[in-house]
Short mmCIF file of C-alpha atoms in Angstrom, two decimals:
data_model
loop_
_atom_site.label_atom_id
_atom_site.label_comp_id
_atom_site.label_asym_id
_atom_site.label_seq_id
_atom_site.Cartn_x
_atom_site.Cartn_y
_atom_site.Cartn_z
CA UNK T 1 0.00 0.00 0.00
CA UNK T 2 1.37 3.42 -0.92
CA UNK T 3 2.26 5.69 1.96
CA UNK T 4 -0.26 8.45 2.60
CA UNK T 5 0.77 11.29 4.87
CA UNK T 6 -1.37 12.02 7.88
CA UNK T 7 -3.85 14.85 7.31
CA UNK T 8 -3.09 18.21 8.74
CA UNK T 9 -5.63 18.34 11.56
CA UNK T 10 -5.24 22.09 11.89
CA UNK T 11 -5.97 22.64 8.21
CA UNK T 12 -8.95 20.27 8.30
CA UNK T 13 -10.34 22.05 11.35
CA UNK T 14 -9.98 25.43 9.65
CA UNK T 15 -11.55 24.10 6.45
CA UNK T 16 -14.54 22.61 8.28
CA UNK T 17 -15.03 25.83 10.22
CA UNK T 18 -14.84 27.87 7.01
CA UNK T 19 -17.45 25.81 5.14
CA UNK T 20 -19.67 25.75 8.21
CA UNK T 21 -19.58 29.54 8.24
CA UNK T 22 -20.32 29.73 4.50
CA UNK T 23 -23.23 27.31 4.96
CA UNK T 24 -24.73 29.38 7.76
CA UNK T 25 -24.25 32.54 5.70
CA UNK T 26 -25.81 31.27 2.45
CA UNK T 27 -28.12 28.30 2.98
CA UNK T 28 -30.77 29.70 5.39
CA UNK T 29 -31.58 32.58 3.02
CA UNK T 30 -31.47 30.41 -0.12
CA UNK T 31 -33.61 27.81 1.66
CA UNK T 32 -36.30 30.42 2.39
CA UNK T 33 -36.14 31.64 -1.22
CA UNK T 34 -36.64 28.11 -2.55
CA UNK T 35 -39.47 27.52 -0.08
CA UNK T 36 -41.37 30.49 -1.53
CA UNK T 37 -40.33 29.44 -5.03
CA UNK T 38 -42.02 26.09 -4.60
CA UNK T 39 -44.98 27.59 -2.73
CA UNK T 40 -45.62 30.13 -5.50
CA UNK T 41 -45.42 27.30 -8.04
CA UNK T 42 -48.00 24.97 -6.48
CA UNK T 43 -50.31 27.23 -4.43
CA UNK T 44 -52.85 27.11 -7.24
CA UNK T 45 -53.72 23.70 -5.79
CA UNK T 46 -55.25 25.44 -2.77
CA UNK T 47 -56.59 28.40 -4.75
CA UNK T 48 -58.53 25.84 -6.80
CA UNK T 49 -60.74 25.08 -3.78
CA UNK T 50 -62.41 28.47 -4.24
CA UNK T 51 -61.39 30.05 -7.54
CA UNK T 52 -62.98 27.41 -9.80
CA UNK T 53 -66.45 28.14 -8.43
CA UNK T 54 -65.78 31.89 -8.30
CA UNK T 55 -64.57 32.09 -11.91
CA UNK T 56 -66.63 29.19 -13.33
CA UNK T 57 -63.52 27.36 -14.55
CA UNK T 58 -63.71 23.68 -15.47
CA UNK T 59 -61.31 21.06 -14.10
CA UNK T 60 -59.66 20.95 -17.53
CA UNK T 61 -59.08 24.72 -17.49
CA UNK T 62 -57.49 24.43 -14.07
CA UNK T 63 -55.31 21.47 -15.09
CA UNK T 64 -54.10 23.28 -18.21
CA UNK T 65 -53.41 26.48 -16.25
CA UNK T 66 -51.55 24.60 -13.53
CA UNK T 67 -49.48 22.74 -16.10
CA UNK T 68 -48.79 25.48 -18.67
CA UNK T 69 -46.41 27.00 -16.11
CA UNK T 70 -43.91 24.31 -17.11
CA UNK T 71 -43.93 25.22 -20.79
CA UNK T 72 -42.38 28.57 -19.88
CA UNK T 73 -40.17 26.84 -17.33
CA UNK T 74 -38.70 24.37 -19.83
CA UNK T 75 -38.26 26.93 -22.63
CA UNK T 76 -36.48 29.54 -20.50
CA UNK T 77 -34.24 27.40 -18.27
CA UNK T 78 -31.13 27.47 -20.47
CA UNK T 79 -31.39 31.17 -21.51
CA UNK T 80 -31.89 32.14 -17.88
CA UNK T 81 -28.76 30.27 -16.81
CA UNK T 82 -26.77 31.98 -19.55
CA UNK T 83 -28.05 35.33 -18.29
CA UNK T 84 -27.09 34.44 -14.72
CA UNK T 85 -23.56 33.69 -15.92
CA UNK T 86 -23.49 36.98 -17.85
CA UNK T 87 -24.91 39.37 -15.25
CA UNK T 88 -23.89 37.58 -12.06
CA UNK T 89 -25.90 35.37 -9.66
CA UNK T 90 -26.71 38.10 -7.14
CA UNK T 91 -28.46 40.45 -9.53
CA UNK T 92 -30.06 37.77 -11.71
CA UNK T 93 -31.46 35.75 -8.81
CA UNK T 94 -32.85 38.98 -7.34
CA UNK T 95 -34.44 39.94 -10.68
CA UNK T 96 -35.99 36.49 -11.12
CA UNK T 97 -37.54 36.55 -7.65
CA UNK T 98 -38.97 40.04 -8.07
CA UNK T 99 -40.41 39.04 -11.47
CA UNK T 100 -42.03 35.75 -10.47
CA UNK T 101 -43.24 37.17 -7.14
CA UNK T 102 -44.97 40.01 -8.97
CA UNK T 103 -46.50 37.70 -11.59
CA UNK T 104 -47.69 35.22 -8.96
CA UNK T 105 -49.29 38.07 -7.01
CA UNK T 106 -51.06 39.26 -10.17
CA UNK T 107 -52.96 35.95 -10.31
CA UNK T 108 -55.41 37.58 -7.90
CA UNK T 109 -56.65 39.71 -10.82
CA UNK T 110 -57.47 36.71 -13.07
CA UNK T 111 -61.03 36.64 -14.45
CA UNK T 112 -60.74 34.53 -17.63
CA UNK T 113 -58.97 31.29 -18.63
CA UNK T 114 -56.75 33.20 -21.05
CA UNK T 115 -55.49 35.49 -18.28
CA UNK T 116 -54.91 32.45 -16.07
CA UNK T 117 -52.90 30.69 -18.80
CA UNK T 118 -50.84 33.79 -19.65
CA UNK T 119 -49.84 34.56 -16.06
CA UNK T 120 -48.97 30.95 -15.30
CA UNK T 121 -46.86 30.74 -18.48
CA UNK T 122 -44.98 33.95 -17.64
CA UNK T 123 -44.50 32.91 -14.01
CA UNK T 124 -42.92 29.67 -15.19
CA UNK T 125 -40.60 31.57 -17.52
CA UNK T 126 -39.56 33.90 -14.68
CA UNK T 127 -38.89 31.01 -12.26
CA UNK T 128 -37.10 28.82 -14.81
CA UNK T 129 -33.54 29.74 -13.96
CA UNK T 130 -33.83 29.75 -10.17
CA UNK T 131 -33.20 26.08 -9.34
CA UNK T 132 -30.43 25.40 -11.89
CA UNK T 133 -29.02 28.85 -11.13
CA UNK T 134 -28.76 28.11 -7.42
CA UNK T 135 -27.17 24.72 -8.16
CA UNK T 136 -24.59 26.49 -10.32
CA UNK T 137 -24.12 29.17 -7.66
CA UNK T 138 -23.49 26.64 -4.89
CA UNK T 139 -21.04 24.73 -7.06
CA UNK T 140 -18.88 27.87 -7.08
CA UNK T 141 -18.68 27.87 -3.28
CA UNK T 142 -18.48 24.21 -2.24
CA UNK T 143 -16.23 21.39 -3.52
CA UNK T 144 -17.85 18.18 -4.74
CA UNK T 145 -17.26 16.31 -1.47
CA UNK T 146 -19.51 18.77 0.35
CA UNK T 147 -22.22 19.40 -2.25
CA UNK T 148 -24.35 16.38 -1.35
CA UNK T 149 -25.02 17.69 2.14
CA UNK T 150 -25.57 21.21 0.85
CA UNK T 151 -28.04 20.09 -1.83
CA UNK T 152 -29.93 18.02 0.74
CA UNK T 153 -30.34 21.09 2.95
CA UNK T 154 -31.40 23.17 -0.03
CA UNK T 155 -33.92 20.68 -1.49
CA UNK T 156 -35.51 19.94 1.87
CA UNK T 157 -37.43 23.17 1.22
CA UNK T 158 -39.78 21.09 -1.00
CA UNK T 159 -41.41 19.03 1.76
CA UNK T 160 -41.15 21.95 4.18
CA UNK T 161 -43.11 24.12 1.71
CA UNK T 162 -45.86 21.49 1.75
CA UNK T 163 -45.67 21.08 5.52
CA UNK T 164 -46.00 24.82 6.23
CA UNK T 165 -47.75 25.92 3.06
CA UNK T 166 -50.76 23.62 3.46
CA UNK T 167 -51.94 24.89 6.87
CA UNK T 168 -50.98 28.46 5.94
CA UNK T 169 -52.92 28.38 2.67
CA UNK T 170 -55.88 26.71 4.36
CA UNK T 171 -55.91 29.38 7.08
CA UNK T 172 -55.89 32.18 4.49
CA UNK T 173 -58.77 30.64 2.55
CA UNK T 174 -60.82 30.16 5.71
CA UNK T 175 -59.99 33.50 7.32
CA UNK T 176 -60.82 35.49 4.20
CA UNK T 177 -63.61 33.17 2.98
CA UNK T 178 -66.25 35.89 3.27
CA UNK T 179 -64.03 38.36 1.41
CA UNK T 180 -62.39 41.49 2.74
CA UNK T 181 -61.64 44.81 1.05
CA UNK T 182 -63.14 43.50 -2.19
CA UNK T 183 -60.90 40.40 -2.40
CA UNK T 184 -61.93 36.77 -1.98
CA UNK T 185 -59.96 34.25 0.06
CA UNK T 186 -58.10 32.78 -2.94
CA UNK T 187 -57.12 36.31 -4.04
CA UNK T 188 -55.74 37.11 -0.59
CA UNK T 189 -53.71 33.89 -0.77
CA UNK T 190 -51.93 34.96 -3.97
CA UNK T 191 -51.31 38.41 -2.47
CA UNK T 192 -49.98 37.22 0.89
CA UNK T 193 -47.77 34.52 -0.59
CA UNK T 194 -46.52 36.49 -3.60
CA UNK T 195 -45.37 39.75 -2.02
CA UNK T 196 -42.79 38.13 0.35
CA UNK T 197 -41.03 36.73 -2.72
CA UNK T 198 -40.64 40.26 -4.07
CA UNK T 199 -39.20 41.37 -0.72
CA UNK T 200 -36.79 38.41 -0.69
CA UNK T 201 -35.65 39.37 -4.19
CA UNK T 202 -34.75 42.83 -2.95
CA UNK T 203 -32.89 41.34 0.02
CA UNK T 204 -30.93 39.03 -2.31
CA UNK T 205 -29.11 42.05 -3.71
CA UNK T 206 -27.70 42.76 -0.25
CA UNK T 207 -27.34 39.27 1.24
CA UNK T 208 -25.79 37.31 -1.64
CA UNK T 209 -22.31 37.64 -3.12
CA UNK T 210 -21.54 36.74 -6.72
CA UNK T 211 -18.90 34.29 -5.55
CA UNK T 212 -16.29 33.68 -2.91
CA UNK T 213 -13.88 35.95 -4.79
CA UNK T 214 -16.15 38.95 -4.13
CA UNK T 215 -17.27 38.06 -0.60
CA UNK T 216 -16.02 40.85 1.64
CA UNK T 217 -16.69 38.71 4.72
CA UNK T 218 -13.99 36.20 3.69
CA UNK T 219 -10.30 36.78 4.33
CA UNK T 220 -7.73 36.38 1.50
CA UNK T 221 -6.50 33.15 3.09
CA UNK T 222 -10.04 31.74 3.18
CA UNK T 223 -10.58 32.63 -0.47
CA UNK T 224 -7.34 30.86 -1.36
CA UNK T 225 -8.43 27.72 0.50
CA UNK T 226 -11.76 27.62 -1.39
CA UNK T 227 -9.96 28.22 -4.69
CA UNK T 228 -7.57 25.34 -3.97
CA UNK T 229 -10.44 22.96 -3.20
CA UNK T 230 -12.35 23.90 -6.37
CA UNK T 231 -9.18 23.64 -8.50
CA UNK T 232 -8.52 20.16 -7.09
CA UNK T 233 -12.06 19.18 -8.11
CA UNK T 234 -11.54 20.47 -11.64
CA UNK T 235 -8.22 18.63 -11.97
CA UNK T 236 -9.86 15.33 -10.99
CA UNK T 237 -12.63 15.42 -13.58
CA UNK T 238 -12.44 12.98 -16.51
CA UNK T 239 -11.76 14.16 -20.05
CA UNK T 240 -14.81 15.35 -22.02
CA UNK T 241 -13.34 14.56 -25.43
CA UNK T 242 -16.04 13.40 -27.81
CA UNK T 243 -18.91 14.53 -25.61
CA UNK T 244 -20.39 16.97 -28.12
CA UNK T 245 -23.92 18.33 -27.82
CA UNK T 246 -24.90 16.31 -30.91
CA UNK T 247 -23.53 13.13 -29.33
CA UNK T 248 -25.51 13.81 -26.18
CA UNK T 249 -28.71 14.52 -28.12
CA UNK T 250 -28.41 11.19 -29.93
CA UNK T 251 -27.48 9.19 -26.83
CA UNK T 252 -30.42 6.90 -25.93
CA UNK T 253 -29.21 6.70 -22.31
CA UNK T 254 -29.93 10.41 -21.87
CA UNK T 255 -33.52 10.04 -23.06
CA UNK T 256 -34.00 6.90 -20.97
CA UNK T 257 -32.98 8.82 -17.86
CA UNK T 258 -35.28 11.63 -18.95
CA UNK T 259 -38.20 9.21 -19.12
CA UNK T 260 -37.47 7.86 -15.61
CA UNK T 261 -37.32 11.40 -14.24
CA UNK T 262 -40.55 12.24 -16.07
CA UNK T 263 -42.25 9.31 -14.31
CA UNK T 264 -41.05 10.51 -10.90
CA UNK T 265 -42.12 14.08 -11.53
CA UNK T 266 -45.54 12.94 -12.76
CA UNK T 267 -46.28 11.59 -9.31
CA UNK T 268 -44.74 14.58 -7.55
CA UNK T 269 -46.74 17.20 -9.43
CA UNK T 270 -49.99 15.24 -9.31
CA UNK T 271 -49.65 15.25 -5.51
CA UNK T 272 -48.59 18.91 -5.35
CA UNK T 273 -51.49 20.19 -7.43
CA UNK T 274 -54.28 17.77 -6.47
CA UNK T 275 -53.63 16.76 -2.84
CA UNK T 276 -56.01 19.42 -1.39
CA UNK T 277 -58.78 18.44 -3.82
CA UNK T 278 -58.33 14.73 -3.16
CA UNK T 279 -58.59 15.35 0.58
CA UNK T 280 -61.69 17.51 0.04
CA UNK T 281 -63.30 14.70 -1.96
CA UNK T 282 -62.90 12.45 1.08
CA UNK T 283 -65.55 14.57 2.80
CA UNK T 284 -63.54 17.39 4.39
CA UNK T 285 -64.91 20.87 3.64
CA UNK T 286 -63.05 23.11 6.11
CA UNK T 287 -60.07 24.72 4.26
CA UNK T 288 -57.99 24.95 7.44
CA UNK T 289 -58.56 21.26 8.22
CA UNK T 290 -57.66 20.37 4.62
CA UNK T 291 -54.47 22.36 5.08
CA UNK T 292 -53.50 20.52 8.26
CA UNK T 293 -54.32 17.13 6.75
CA UNK T 294 -52.26 17.92 3.64
CA UNK T 295 -49.29 18.75 5.89
CA UNK T 296 -49.13 15.17 7.24
CA UNK T 297 -47.80 13.58 4.01
CA UNK T 298 -45.19 16.33 3.60
CA UNK T 299 -43.99 15.97 7.20
CA UNK T 300 -43.48 12.24 6.77
CA UNK T 301 -41.89 12.79 3.35
CA UNK T 302 -39.34 15.23 4.80
CA UNK T 303 -38.27 12.73 7.46
CA UNK T 304 -38.18 9.82 5.01
CA UNK T 305 -36.16 11.82 2.48
CA UNK T 306 -33.42 12.50 5.05
CA UNK T 307 -33.36 8.89 6.30
CA UNK T 308 -33.29 7.43 2.78
CA UNK T 309 -30.51 9.80 1.70
CA UNK T 310 -28.45 8.89 4.76
CA UNK T 311 -29.01 5.18 4.11
CA UNK T 312 -27.94 5.53 0.46
CA UNK T 313 -24.74 7.32 1.51
CA UNK T 314 -23.87 4.84 4.27
CA UNK T 315 -24.42 1.82 2.02
CA UNK T 316 -22.99 3.51 -1.07
CA UNK T 317 -25.98 2.15 -3.02
CA UNK T 318 -28.28 4.11 -5.35
CA UNK T 319 -30.30 1.69 -7.45
CA UNK T 320 -32.76 0.31 -4.91
CA UNK T 321 -32.82 3.55 -2.94
CA UNK T 322 -34.47 5.03 -6.04
CA UNK T 323 -36.68 2.13 -7.15
CA UNK T 324 -38.20 1.38 -3.72
CA UNK T 325 -39.41 4.99 -3.18
CA UNK T 326 -40.83 5.03 -6.71
CA UNK T 327 -42.81 1.86 -6.01
CA UNK T 328 -43.96 3.39 -2.73
CA UNK T 329 -45.31 6.32 -4.74
CA UNK T 330 -47.35 4.00 -6.96
CA UNK T 331 -48.60 1.82 -4.10
CA UNK T 332 -49.59 4.88 -2.07
CA UNK T 333 -51.71 6.24 -4.92
CA UNK T 334 -53.46 2.89 -5.30
CA UNK T 335 -54.22 2.77 -1.57
CA UNK T 336 -55.63 6.32 -1.67
CA UNK T 337 -57.89 5.45 -4.61
CA UNK T 338 -59.21 2.16 -3.26
CA UNK T 339 -59.83 3.40 0.28
CA UNK T 340 -61.19 6.86 -0.51
CA UNK T 341 -64.20 6.11 1.70
CA UNK T 342 -61.95 5.55 4.71
CA UNK T 343 -60.17 8.88 5.41
CA UNK T 344 -57.58 7.39 7.78
CA UNK T 345 -56.40 4.75 5.30
CA UNK T 346 -56.66 7.19 2.37
CA UNK T 347 -54.46 9.73 4.18
CA UNK T 348 -52.00 6.91 4.92
CA UNK T 349 -51.95 6.06 1.22
CA UNK T 350 -51.36 9.67 0.25
CA UNK T 351 -48.58 9.86 2.84
CA UNK T 352 -46.87 6.78 1.40
CA UNK T 353 -47.25 8.21 -2.12
CA UNK T 354 -45.79 11.58 -1.08
CA UNK T 355 -42.92 9.96 0.83
CA UNK T 356 -42.00 7.84 -2.17
CA UNK T 357 -42.45 10.45 -4.89
CA UNK T 358 -40.56 13.27 -3.16
CA UNK T 359 -37.73 10.98 -2.03
CA UNK T 360 -37.34 9.82 -5.61
CA UNK T 361 -36.14 13.31 -6.59
CA UNK T 362 -32.85 13.44 -4.62
CA UNK T 363 -32.35 9.69 -5.11
CA UNK T 364 -32.57 10.03 -8.90
CA UNK T 365 -29.77 12.47 -9.67
CA UNK T 366 -26.86 10.22 -8.57
CA UNK T 367 -27.93 7.82 -11.37
CA UNK T 368 -27.04 9.94 -14.41
CA UNK T 369 -24.07 11.57 -12.67
CA UNK T 370 -22.67 8.11 -11.91
CA UNK T 371 -23.08 6.75 -15.45
CA UNK T 372 -22.36 9.85 -17.58
CA UNK T 373 -18.94 11.34 -18.15
CA UNK T 374 -18.37 14.93 -17.08
CA UNK T 375 -18.61 16.12 -20.68
CA UNK T 376 -21.84 14.30 -21.42
CA UNK T 377 -23.31 15.44 -18.11
CA UNK T 378 -23.04 19.15 -19.01
CA UNK T 379 -25.74 19.00 -21.71
CA UNK T 380 -27.20 15.64 -20.68
CA UNK T 381 -28.38 16.69 -17.23
CA UNK T 382 -30.05 19.78 -18.71
CA UNK T 383 -31.93 17.61 -21.21
CA UNK T 384 -32.96 15.13 -18.51
CA UNK T 385 -34.27 17.94 -16.30
CA UNK T 386 -36.23 19.48 -19.17
CA UNK T 387 -37.85 16.15 -20.09
CA UNK T 388 -38.75 15.54 -16.46
CA UNK T 389 -40.22 18.99 -15.93
CA UNK T 390 -42.65 18.41 -18.79
CA UNK T 391 -44.48 16.19 -16.32
CA UNK T 392 -45.45 19.37 -14.52
CA UNK T 393 -47.50 20.29 -17.60
CA UNK T 394 -48.89 16.91 -18.58
CA UNK T 395 -49.65 15.39 -15.17
CA UNK T 396 -52.02 18.10 -13.81
CA UNK T 397 -53.71 18.45 -17.19
CA UNK T 398 -54.23 14.67 -17.41
CA UNK T 399 -55.82 14.56 -13.96
CA UNK T 400 -58.12 17.51 -14.73
CA UNK T 401 -59.16 16.14 -18.13
CA UNK T 402 -59.95 12.66 -16.78
CA UNK T 403 -61.91 14.13 -13.87
CA UNK T 404 -64.01 16.20 -16.28
CA UNK T 405 -64.69 13.13 -18.41
CA UNK T 406 -65.39 10.65 -15.61
CA UNK T 407 -66.31 12.80 -12.62
CA UNK T 408 -63.50 11.25 -10.58
CA UNK T 409 -59.70 11.41 -10.25
CA UNK T 410 -59.50 7.63 -9.73
CA UNK T 411 -58.69 6.69 -13.32
CA UNK T 412 -56.02 9.42 -13.49
CA UNK T 413 -54.34 8.21 -10.30
CA UNK T 414 -54.40 4.63 -11.59
CA UNK T 415 -52.71 5.85 -14.78
CA UNK T 416 -50.05 7.77 -12.85
CA UNK T 417 -49.39 4.78 -10.60
CA UNK T 418 -48.87 2.59 -13.68
CA UNK T 419 -46.52 5.19 -15.17
CA UNK T 420 -44.44 5.29 -11.98
CA UNK T 421 -44.18 1.48 -11.94
CA UNK T 422 -43.07 1.53 -15.58
CA UNK T 423 -40.46 4.15 -14.71
CA UNK T 424 -39.14 2.03 -11.85
CA UNK T 425 -38.77 -0.97 -14.18
CA UNK T 426 -36.88 1.17 -16.69
CA UNK T 427 -34.66 2.44 -13.87
CA UNK T 428 -33.85 -1.15 -12.91
CA UNK T 429 -33.09 -1.97 -16.53
CA UNK T 430 -30.81 0.98 -17.18
CA UNK T 431 -28.82 0.33 -13.99
CA UNK T 432 -28.64 -3.46 -14.34
CA UNK T 433 -24.91 -3.38 -14.98
CA UNK T 434 -24.47 -2.49 -11.32
CA UNK T 435 -22.47 0.64 -11.90
CA UNK T 436 -24.55 2.60 -9.44
CA UNK T 437 -23.98 0.24 -6.52
CA UNK T 438 -20.35 1.31 -6.49
CA UNK T 439 -20.87 4.95 -7.41
CA UNK T 440 -19.67 7.56 -5.01
CA UNK T 441 -22.29 9.48 -3.07
CA UNK T 442 -22.99 12.74 -4.79
#
């Protein structure tokens, strides 16, 4: 065995302290921003409880409006990231938040389906660059060995947004149900949840730095340490020779991964947009109670996501840590459908579905990063994400259309469960070589 010098404990202690300080400086604010990002994206699920009757919209109109957001999201993701790189993360992230917060707030003025579609489309375009932009931003602060923990902290805003957003949205709808100052409860919800995003966008200008090089709160020695860590990462990456954009576009593995991610996201967005309505159909009419009941699946999902991620890291195994949650998502939907007359069992089913679907998100991304070279991953991961995000358009629209045709969401949930099972089988097939079982934790 080759001799390896003992680590410099002093340097390691300083490095850990430095990254801990950076984490405490950046992550809490970015976490709150992502929480409102996700809340502004899916709060139409609660607004639906009142706005459909108020505006005489059909279920199909709602499903199309909820889903058309993702057309703008998919189309503007890449241009937005290029703009972030051109103008700097601090200013571009601030501009995006002010734009989508304003557009989301303006949903309170909607009176026609066309206005609903237009605002949702524009809101999706404004939000498009936030998630990939933050991922890029964090990659310029933290070396690869620390990004898994950082991304877990960042993405935990998804279940937290459901945990807090459900009761909060339900309270707004109930408190303002009779209308105040000329606005209905659903209009107050868009106002109260949209304006904080605008305020956070303004704060981003003052609280974020474009990178460690421009962070006045870091010493020159600390900047040098970060630079050395990031340079070591870059030196260890494999060659990207031959990984052209054309080669990536014609690589069937990329599109296979995209299909698996699409299946996961189909379950996630069906739950995000329809969970309040499904709970209401169980016989619950009080918006606040619906909010509290909808928080239960997200609470359990947040805990399960952390435990599953820790298990995957400890066992250095990815394949089954993805497939099992996906199958949980499908089984949970089937339980919710078949026991809709028993609220306790139906809520349990929805909880299992939410736990599985949301946990599938962080468990998925180590798959393509483990099997794709660094060069292929640059364009490949963007394509995979775009294919997956199309589920945000198709899944809500499918549920709304089927409910209009049949009077029930049962057939739609059966279809989504079957799609998730198919995706899990494809995931098993594409990872059969076993490469993922030995992949490093991301």
